[in-house]
Short mmCIF file of C-alpha atoms and ligand atoms in Angstrom, two decimals:
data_model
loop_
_atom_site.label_atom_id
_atom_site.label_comp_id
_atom_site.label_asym_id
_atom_site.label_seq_id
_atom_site.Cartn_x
_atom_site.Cartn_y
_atom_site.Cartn_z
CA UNK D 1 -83.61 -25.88 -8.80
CA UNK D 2 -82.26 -29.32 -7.98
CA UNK D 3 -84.78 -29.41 -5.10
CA UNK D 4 -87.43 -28.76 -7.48
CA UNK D 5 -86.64 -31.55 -9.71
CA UNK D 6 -85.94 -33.77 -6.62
CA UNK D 7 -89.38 -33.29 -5.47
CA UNK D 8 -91.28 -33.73 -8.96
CA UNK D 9 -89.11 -36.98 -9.35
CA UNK D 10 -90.89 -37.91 -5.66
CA UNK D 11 -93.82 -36.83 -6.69
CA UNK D 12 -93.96 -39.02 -9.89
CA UNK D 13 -92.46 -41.87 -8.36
CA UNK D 14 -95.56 -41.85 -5.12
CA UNK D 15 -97.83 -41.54 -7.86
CA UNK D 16 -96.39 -44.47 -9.69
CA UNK D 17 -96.04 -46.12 -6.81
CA UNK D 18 -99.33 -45.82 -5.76
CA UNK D 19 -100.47 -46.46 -9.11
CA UNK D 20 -99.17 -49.63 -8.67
CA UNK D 21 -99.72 -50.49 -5.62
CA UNK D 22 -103.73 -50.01 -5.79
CA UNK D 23 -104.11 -50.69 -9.46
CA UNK D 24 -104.90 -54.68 -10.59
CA UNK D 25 -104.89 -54.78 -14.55
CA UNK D 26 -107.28 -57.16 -16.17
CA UNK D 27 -107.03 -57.57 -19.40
CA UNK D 28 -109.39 -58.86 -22.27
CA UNK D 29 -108.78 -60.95 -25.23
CA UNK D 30 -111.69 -60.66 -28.00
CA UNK D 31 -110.80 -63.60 -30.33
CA UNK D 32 -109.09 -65.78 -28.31
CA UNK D 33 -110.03 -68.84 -29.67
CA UNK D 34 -108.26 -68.11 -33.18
CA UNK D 35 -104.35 -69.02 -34.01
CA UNK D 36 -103.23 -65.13 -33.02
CA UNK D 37 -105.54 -64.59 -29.98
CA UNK D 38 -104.83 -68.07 -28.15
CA UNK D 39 -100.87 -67.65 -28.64
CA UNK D 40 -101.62 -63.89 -27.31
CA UNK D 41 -103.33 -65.31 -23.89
CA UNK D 42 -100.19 -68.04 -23.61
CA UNK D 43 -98.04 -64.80 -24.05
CA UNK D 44 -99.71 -62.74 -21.50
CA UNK D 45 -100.13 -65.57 -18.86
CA UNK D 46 -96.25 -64.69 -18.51
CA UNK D 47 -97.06 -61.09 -17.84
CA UNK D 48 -96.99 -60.49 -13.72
CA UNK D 49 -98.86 -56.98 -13.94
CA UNK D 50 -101.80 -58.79 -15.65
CA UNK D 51 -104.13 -60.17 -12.26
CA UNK D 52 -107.21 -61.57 -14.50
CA UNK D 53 -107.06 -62.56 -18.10
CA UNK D 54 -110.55 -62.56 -19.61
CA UNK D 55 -110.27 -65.03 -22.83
CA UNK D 56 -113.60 -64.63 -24.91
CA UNK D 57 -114.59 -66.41 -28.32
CA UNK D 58 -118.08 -66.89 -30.00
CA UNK D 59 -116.71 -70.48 -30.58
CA UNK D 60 -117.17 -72.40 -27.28
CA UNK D 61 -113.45 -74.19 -27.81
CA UNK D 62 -112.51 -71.74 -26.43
CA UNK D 63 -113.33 -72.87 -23.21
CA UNK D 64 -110.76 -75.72 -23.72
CA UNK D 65 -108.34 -73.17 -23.98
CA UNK D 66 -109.09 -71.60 -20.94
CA UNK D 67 -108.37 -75.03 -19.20
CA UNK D 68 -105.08 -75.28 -20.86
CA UNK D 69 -103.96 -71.77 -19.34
CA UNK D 70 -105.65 -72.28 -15.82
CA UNK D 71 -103.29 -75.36 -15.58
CA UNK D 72 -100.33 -73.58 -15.96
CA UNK D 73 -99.76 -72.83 -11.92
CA UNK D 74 -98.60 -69.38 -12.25
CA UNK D 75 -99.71 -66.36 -13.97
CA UNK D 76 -103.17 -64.63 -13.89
CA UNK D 77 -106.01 -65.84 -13.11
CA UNK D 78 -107.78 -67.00 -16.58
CA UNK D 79 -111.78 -67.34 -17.16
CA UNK D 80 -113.06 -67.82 -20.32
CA UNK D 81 -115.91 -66.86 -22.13
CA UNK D 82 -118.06 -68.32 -25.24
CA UNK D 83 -120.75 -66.85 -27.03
CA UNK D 84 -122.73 -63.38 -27.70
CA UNK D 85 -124.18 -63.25 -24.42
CA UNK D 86 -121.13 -63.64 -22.45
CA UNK D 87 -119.46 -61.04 -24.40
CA UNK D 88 -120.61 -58.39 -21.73
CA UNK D 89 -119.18 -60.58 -18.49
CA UNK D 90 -116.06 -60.85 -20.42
CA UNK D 91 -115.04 -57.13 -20.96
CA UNK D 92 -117.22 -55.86 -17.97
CA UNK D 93 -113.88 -54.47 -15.67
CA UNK D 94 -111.13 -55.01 -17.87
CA UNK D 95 -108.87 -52.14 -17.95
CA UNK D 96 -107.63 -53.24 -21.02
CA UNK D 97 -109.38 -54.79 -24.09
CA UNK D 98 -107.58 -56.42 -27.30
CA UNK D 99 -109.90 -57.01 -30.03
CA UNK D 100 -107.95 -59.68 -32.07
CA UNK D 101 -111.43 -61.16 -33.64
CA UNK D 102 -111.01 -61.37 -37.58
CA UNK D 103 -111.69 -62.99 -40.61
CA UNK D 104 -107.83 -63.78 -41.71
CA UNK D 105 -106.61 -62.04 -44.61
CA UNK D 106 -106.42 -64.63 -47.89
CA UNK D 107 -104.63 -63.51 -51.26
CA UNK D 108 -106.19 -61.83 -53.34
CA UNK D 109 -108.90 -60.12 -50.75
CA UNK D 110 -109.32 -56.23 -50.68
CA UNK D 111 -109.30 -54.08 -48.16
CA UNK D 112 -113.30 -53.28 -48.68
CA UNK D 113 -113.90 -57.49 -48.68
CA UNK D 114 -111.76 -57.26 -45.09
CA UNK D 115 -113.70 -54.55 -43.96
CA UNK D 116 -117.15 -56.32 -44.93
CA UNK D 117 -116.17 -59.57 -43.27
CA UNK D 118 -115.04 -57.74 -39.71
CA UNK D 119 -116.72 -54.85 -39.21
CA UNK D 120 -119.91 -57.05 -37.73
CA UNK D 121 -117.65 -58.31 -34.95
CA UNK D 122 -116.28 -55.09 -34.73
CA UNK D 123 -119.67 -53.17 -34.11
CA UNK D 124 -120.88 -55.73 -31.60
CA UNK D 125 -117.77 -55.16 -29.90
CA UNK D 126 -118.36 -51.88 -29.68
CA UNK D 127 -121.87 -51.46 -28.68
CA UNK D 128 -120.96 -53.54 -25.30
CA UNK D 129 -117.75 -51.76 -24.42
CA UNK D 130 -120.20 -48.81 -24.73
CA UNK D 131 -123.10 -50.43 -22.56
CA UNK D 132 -120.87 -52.40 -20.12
CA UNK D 133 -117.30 -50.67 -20.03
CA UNK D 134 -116.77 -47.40 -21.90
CA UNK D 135 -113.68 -46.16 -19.56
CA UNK D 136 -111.81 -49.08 -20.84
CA UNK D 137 -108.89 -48.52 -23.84
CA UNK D 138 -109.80 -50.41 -26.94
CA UNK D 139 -106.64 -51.89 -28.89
CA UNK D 140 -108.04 -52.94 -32.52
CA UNK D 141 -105.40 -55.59 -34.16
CA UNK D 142 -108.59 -56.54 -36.85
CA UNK D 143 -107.79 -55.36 -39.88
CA UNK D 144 -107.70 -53.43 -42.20
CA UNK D 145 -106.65 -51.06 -39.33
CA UNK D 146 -106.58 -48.01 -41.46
CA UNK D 147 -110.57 -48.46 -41.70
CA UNK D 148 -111.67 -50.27 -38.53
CA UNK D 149 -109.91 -47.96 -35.70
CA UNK D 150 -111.91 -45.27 -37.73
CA UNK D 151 -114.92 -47.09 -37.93
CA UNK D 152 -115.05 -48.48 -34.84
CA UNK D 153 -114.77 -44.67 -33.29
CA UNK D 154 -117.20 -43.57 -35.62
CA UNK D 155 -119.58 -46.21 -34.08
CA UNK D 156 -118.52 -45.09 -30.76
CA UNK D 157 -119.33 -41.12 -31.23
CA UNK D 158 -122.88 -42.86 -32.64
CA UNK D 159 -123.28 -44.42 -29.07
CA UNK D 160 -122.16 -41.57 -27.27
CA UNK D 161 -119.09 -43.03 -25.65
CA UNK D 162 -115.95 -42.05 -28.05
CA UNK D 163 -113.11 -41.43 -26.25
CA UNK D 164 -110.14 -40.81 -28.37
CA UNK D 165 -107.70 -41.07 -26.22
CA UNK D 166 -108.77 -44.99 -25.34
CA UNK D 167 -109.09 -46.71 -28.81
CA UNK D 168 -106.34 -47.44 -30.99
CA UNK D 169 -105.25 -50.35 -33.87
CA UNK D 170 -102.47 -51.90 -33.09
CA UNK D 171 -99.45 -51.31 -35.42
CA UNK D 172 -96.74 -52.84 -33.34
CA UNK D 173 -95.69 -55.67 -35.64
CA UNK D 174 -94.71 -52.45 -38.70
CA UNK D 175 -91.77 -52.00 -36.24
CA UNK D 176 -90.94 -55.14 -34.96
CA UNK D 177 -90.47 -56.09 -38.41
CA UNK D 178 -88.83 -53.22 -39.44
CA UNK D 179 -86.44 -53.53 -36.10
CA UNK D 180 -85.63 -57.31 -37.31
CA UNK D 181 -85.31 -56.16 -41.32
CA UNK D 182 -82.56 -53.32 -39.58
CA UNK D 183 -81.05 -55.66 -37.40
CA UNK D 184 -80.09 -58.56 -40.18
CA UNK D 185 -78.74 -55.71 -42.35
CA UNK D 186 -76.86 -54.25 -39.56
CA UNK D 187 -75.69 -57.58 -38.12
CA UNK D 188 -76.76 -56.05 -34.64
CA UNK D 189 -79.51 -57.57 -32.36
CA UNK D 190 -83.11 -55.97 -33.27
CA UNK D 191 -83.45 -55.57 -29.39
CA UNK D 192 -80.55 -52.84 -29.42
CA UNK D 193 -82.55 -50.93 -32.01
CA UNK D 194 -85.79 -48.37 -32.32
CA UNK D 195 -87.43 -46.97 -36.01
CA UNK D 196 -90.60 -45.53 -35.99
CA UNK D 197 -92.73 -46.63 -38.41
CA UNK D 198 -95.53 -43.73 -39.29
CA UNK D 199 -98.87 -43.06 -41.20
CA UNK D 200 -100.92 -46.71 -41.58
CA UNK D 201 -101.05 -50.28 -41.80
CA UNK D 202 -101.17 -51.85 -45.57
CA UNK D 203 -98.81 -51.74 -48.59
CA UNK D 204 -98.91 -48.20 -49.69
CA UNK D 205 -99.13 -46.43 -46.23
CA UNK D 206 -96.86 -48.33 -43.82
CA UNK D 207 -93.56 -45.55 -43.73
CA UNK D 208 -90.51 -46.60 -41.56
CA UNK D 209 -88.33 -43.87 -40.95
CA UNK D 210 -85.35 -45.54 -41.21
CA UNK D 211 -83.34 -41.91 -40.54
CA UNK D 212 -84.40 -42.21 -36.88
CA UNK D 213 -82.77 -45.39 -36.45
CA UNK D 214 -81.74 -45.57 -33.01
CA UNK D 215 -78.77 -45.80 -31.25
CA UNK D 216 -77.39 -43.11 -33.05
CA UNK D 217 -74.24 -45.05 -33.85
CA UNK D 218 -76.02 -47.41 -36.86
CA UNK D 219 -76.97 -46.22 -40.21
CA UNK D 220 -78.70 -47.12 -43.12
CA UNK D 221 -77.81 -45.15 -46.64
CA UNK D 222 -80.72 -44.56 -48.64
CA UNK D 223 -80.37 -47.55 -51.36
CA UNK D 224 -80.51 -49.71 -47.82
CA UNK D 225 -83.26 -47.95 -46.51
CA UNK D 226 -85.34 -47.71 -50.16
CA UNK D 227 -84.98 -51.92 -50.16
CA UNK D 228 -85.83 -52.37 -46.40
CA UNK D 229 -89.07 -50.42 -47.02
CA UNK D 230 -90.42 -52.39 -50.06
CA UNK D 231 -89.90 -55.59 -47.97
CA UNK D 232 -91.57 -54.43 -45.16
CA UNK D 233 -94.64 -53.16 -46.97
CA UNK D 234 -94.73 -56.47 -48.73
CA UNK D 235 -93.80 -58.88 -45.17
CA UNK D 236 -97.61 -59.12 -44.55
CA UNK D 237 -98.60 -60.69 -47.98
CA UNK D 238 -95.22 -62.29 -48.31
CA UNK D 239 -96.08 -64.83 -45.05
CA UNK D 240 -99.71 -65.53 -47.09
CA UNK D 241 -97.54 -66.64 -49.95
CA UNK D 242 -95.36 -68.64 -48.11
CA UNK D 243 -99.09 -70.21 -46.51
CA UNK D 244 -100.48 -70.76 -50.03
CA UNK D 245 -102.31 -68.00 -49.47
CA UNK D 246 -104.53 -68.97 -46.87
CA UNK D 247 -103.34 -67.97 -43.96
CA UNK D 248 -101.81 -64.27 -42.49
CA UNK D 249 -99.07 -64.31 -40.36
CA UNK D 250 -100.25 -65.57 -36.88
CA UNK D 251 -97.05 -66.09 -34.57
CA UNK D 252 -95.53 -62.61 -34.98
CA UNK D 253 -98.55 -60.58 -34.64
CA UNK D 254 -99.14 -62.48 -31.75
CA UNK D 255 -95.77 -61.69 -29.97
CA UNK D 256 -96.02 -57.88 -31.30
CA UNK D 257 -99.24 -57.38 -29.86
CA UNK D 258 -97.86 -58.47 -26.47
CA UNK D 259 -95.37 -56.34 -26.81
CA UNK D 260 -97.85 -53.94 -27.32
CA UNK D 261 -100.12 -55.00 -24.20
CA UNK D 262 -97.20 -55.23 -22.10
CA UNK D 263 -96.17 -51.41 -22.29
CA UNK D 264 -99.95 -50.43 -21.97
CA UNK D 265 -100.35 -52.75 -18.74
CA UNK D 266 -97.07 -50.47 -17.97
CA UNK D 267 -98.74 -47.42 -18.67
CA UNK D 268 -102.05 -48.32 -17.23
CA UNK D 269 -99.94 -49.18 -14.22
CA UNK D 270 -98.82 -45.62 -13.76
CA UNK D 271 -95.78 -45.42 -16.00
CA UNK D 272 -95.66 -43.34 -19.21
CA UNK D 273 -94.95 -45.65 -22.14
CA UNK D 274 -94.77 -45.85 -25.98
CA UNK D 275 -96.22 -47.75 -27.96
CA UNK D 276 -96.75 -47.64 -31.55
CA UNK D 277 -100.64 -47.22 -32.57
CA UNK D 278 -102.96 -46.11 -35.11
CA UNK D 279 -105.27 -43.54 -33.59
CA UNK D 280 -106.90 -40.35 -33.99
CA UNK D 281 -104.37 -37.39 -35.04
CA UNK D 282 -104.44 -34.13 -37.20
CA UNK D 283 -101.29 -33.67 -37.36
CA UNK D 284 -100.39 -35.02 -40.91
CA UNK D 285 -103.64 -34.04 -42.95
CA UNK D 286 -105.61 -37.09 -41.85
CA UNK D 287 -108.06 -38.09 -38.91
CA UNK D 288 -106.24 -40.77 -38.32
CA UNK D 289 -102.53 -41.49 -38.37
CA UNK D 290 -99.82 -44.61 -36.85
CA UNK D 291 -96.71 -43.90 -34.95
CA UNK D 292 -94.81 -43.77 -31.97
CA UNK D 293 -97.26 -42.90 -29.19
CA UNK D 294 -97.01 -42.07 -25.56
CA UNK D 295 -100.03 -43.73 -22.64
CA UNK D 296 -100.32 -43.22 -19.41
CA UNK D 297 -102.66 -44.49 -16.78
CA UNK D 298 -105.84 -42.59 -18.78
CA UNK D 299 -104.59 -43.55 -22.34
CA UNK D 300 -102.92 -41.71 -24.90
CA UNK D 301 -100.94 -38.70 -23.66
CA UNK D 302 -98.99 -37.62 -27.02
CA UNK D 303 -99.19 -38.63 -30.89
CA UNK D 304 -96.72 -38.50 -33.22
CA UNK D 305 -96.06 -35.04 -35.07
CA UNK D 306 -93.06 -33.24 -36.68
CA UNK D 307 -90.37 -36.12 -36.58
CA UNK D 308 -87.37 -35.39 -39.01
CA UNK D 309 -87.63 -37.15 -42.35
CA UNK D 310 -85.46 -37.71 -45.13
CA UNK D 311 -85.91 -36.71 -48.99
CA UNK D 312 -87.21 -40.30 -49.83
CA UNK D 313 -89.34 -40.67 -46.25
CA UNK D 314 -91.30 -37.19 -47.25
CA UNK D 315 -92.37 -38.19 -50.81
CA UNK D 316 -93.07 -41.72 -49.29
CA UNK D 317 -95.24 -39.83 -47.00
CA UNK D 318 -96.92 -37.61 -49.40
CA UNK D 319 -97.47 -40.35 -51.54
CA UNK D 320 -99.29 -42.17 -48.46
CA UNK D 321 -101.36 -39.72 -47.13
CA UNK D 322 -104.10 -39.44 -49.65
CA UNK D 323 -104.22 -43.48 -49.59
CA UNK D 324 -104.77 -43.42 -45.85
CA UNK D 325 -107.27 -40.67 -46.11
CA UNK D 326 -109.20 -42.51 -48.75
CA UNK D 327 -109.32 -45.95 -46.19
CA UNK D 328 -110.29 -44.07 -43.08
CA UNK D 329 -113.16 -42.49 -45.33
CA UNK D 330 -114.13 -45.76 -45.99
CA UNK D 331 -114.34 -46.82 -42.45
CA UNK D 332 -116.04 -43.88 -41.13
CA UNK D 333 -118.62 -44.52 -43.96
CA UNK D 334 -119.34 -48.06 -43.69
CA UNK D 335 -121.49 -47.18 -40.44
CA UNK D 336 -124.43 -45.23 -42.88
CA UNK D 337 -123.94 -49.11 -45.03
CA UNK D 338 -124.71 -50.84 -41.90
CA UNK D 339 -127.25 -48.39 -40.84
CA UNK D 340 -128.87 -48.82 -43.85
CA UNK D 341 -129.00 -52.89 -43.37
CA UNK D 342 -130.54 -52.18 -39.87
CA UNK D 343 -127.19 -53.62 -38.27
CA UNK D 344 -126.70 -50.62 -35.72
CA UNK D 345 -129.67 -50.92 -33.65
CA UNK D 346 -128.84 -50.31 -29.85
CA UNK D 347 -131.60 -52.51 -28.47
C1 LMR E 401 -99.73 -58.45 -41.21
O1 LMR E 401 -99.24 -57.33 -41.40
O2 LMR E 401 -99.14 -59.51 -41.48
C2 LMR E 401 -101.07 -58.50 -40.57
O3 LMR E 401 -101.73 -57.28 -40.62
C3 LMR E 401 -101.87 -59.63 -41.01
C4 LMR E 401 -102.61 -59.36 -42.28
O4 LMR E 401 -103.80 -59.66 -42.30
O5 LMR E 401 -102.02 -58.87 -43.22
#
């Protein structure tokens, strides 16, 4: 027996090894001229997995960025691209692609106004990846998530080229915050700590499960728990406040989605990793569901499903679910709106 497990732990570590060794991750940025995608590319310049950064922008300053990270004498190598028809050069071989692109969220916009103003981007995103690239995972931070990952994969079975176990929204900043909300209350580092945070991105479907906290040893009671999860479902709109409402938050969704893109350059290196995503997954009543979710070197390996919930956490959820359901509707739909205004054409 412990032979057996000896030589499975050789055999995973060759292939991780050799994963490694042959495997050079380029990565894309789609939107790295705005606020979250440039600090994103100074973030992953510090990332040694990452051999060629890919920076692209329909606004040509972002070739002044480019400069500014090629100067920096160590990291990846860093080429930027402006402008529709560069679009396919820049996600051509990138293993990974981060579509950060996005009209920012103001107060007072809707979810359907969001949708309107990124789902163009968002489609001729999509129709590349599936002319130039359609091996490579798609990470979706545009929001509103709970639409656009379902969109965007709706647009993708239209071309012929869905894989759903390479396109995601990223829904890594839920738990950062959640991990920093925990930490202040618990007076421990957020580092030390892991919550998963389950079902969607926006104010009434974002569920932490704050009776997983991890290690073990801390605890939340439930009046904590009941006031850490109406400030995290408010922390989005709470930074537009605090920006006079014209502005989302920038510097933390930058950092989370490098946290993000560093455990799927992990996993895309060979290692199994989790991250936490929005992506397709039956297993709550919906098409599409967030939570903790383990990649590999082909993509997603597991979703979430059955994770222990309190009293509170399971009407929270039940109260969610037909929200969520009524948002990815919406996304999956909006492809017949832009059919209709002749905006899908594959020429
Ligand atoms: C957030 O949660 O702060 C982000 O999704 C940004 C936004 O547009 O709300």
């Amino acid at each position: 027996m412990f032979r057996r497990l000896v030589s499975v732990f050789t055999t995973k570590c060759w292939v991780n090894t050799k994963y490694l060794q042959i495997r050079h991750i380029e990565v894309s940025i789609v939107g790295a001229g705005n606020r979250i995608g440039s600090n994103l590319a100074l973030l992953l310049t510090q990332n040694p997995k990452i051999t060629k950064l890919n920076i692209y922008d329909d606004d040509d300053r972002v070739r002044g960025i480019g400069l500014e990270l090629a100067y920096m004498s160590q990291g990846p190598k860093v080429v930027s691209y402006a402008g529709d028809n560069f679009l396919p050069a820049a996600v051509r071989y990138a293993n990974l692609i981060v579509m950060v692109a996005r009209t920012p969220r103001r107060s007072g916009m809707s979810r359907d106004q969001m949708l309107a103003a990124n789902a163009p981007a968002v489609q001729k995103l999509c129709k590349v990846i599936s002319e130039q690239n359609c091996d490579a995972f798609l990470a979706i931070s545009t929001n509103p998530i709970n639409s656009i990952v379902p969109f965007a994969s709706a647009l993708m079975l239209q071309y012929s080229t869905y894989n759903p176990f390479k396109i995601c929204g990223i829904t890594h900043i839920d738990t950062a915050r959640c991990r920093s909300f925990a930490g202040n209350a618990l007076n421990v580092s957020p580092r030390r700590l892991q919550i998963p945070v389950i079902c969607g991105h926006s104010e009434e479907t974002i569920v932490p499960l704050f009776s997983n906290l991890a290690p073990s040893t801390f605890s939340l009671d439930s009046c904590k728990s009941d006031t850490l999860t109406r400030l995290l479902r408010k922390a989005g709109t709470e930074v537009i406040n605090h920006k006079y409402g014209e502005e989302s938050a920038v510097l933390c969704m930058a950092w989370s989605i490098g946290e993000f893109v560093e455990r799927m350059v992990e996993a895309l290196s060979g290692y199994e990793s989790v991250v936490t995503c929005f992506s397709a997954n039956p297993h709550f009543g919906t098409r599409f569901f967030a939570g903790p979710t383990m990649v590999g070197p082909r993509g997603i390996i597991h979703v979430c499903g059955n994770l222990p919930m309190s009293e509170y956490e399971t009407s929270l959820l039940n109260r969610s679910i037909p929200v969520l359901n009524k948002e990815v509707c919406s996304g999956e739909n909006y492809i017949n709106i832009m059919n209709e205004a002749g905006g899908l054409k594959r020429t």
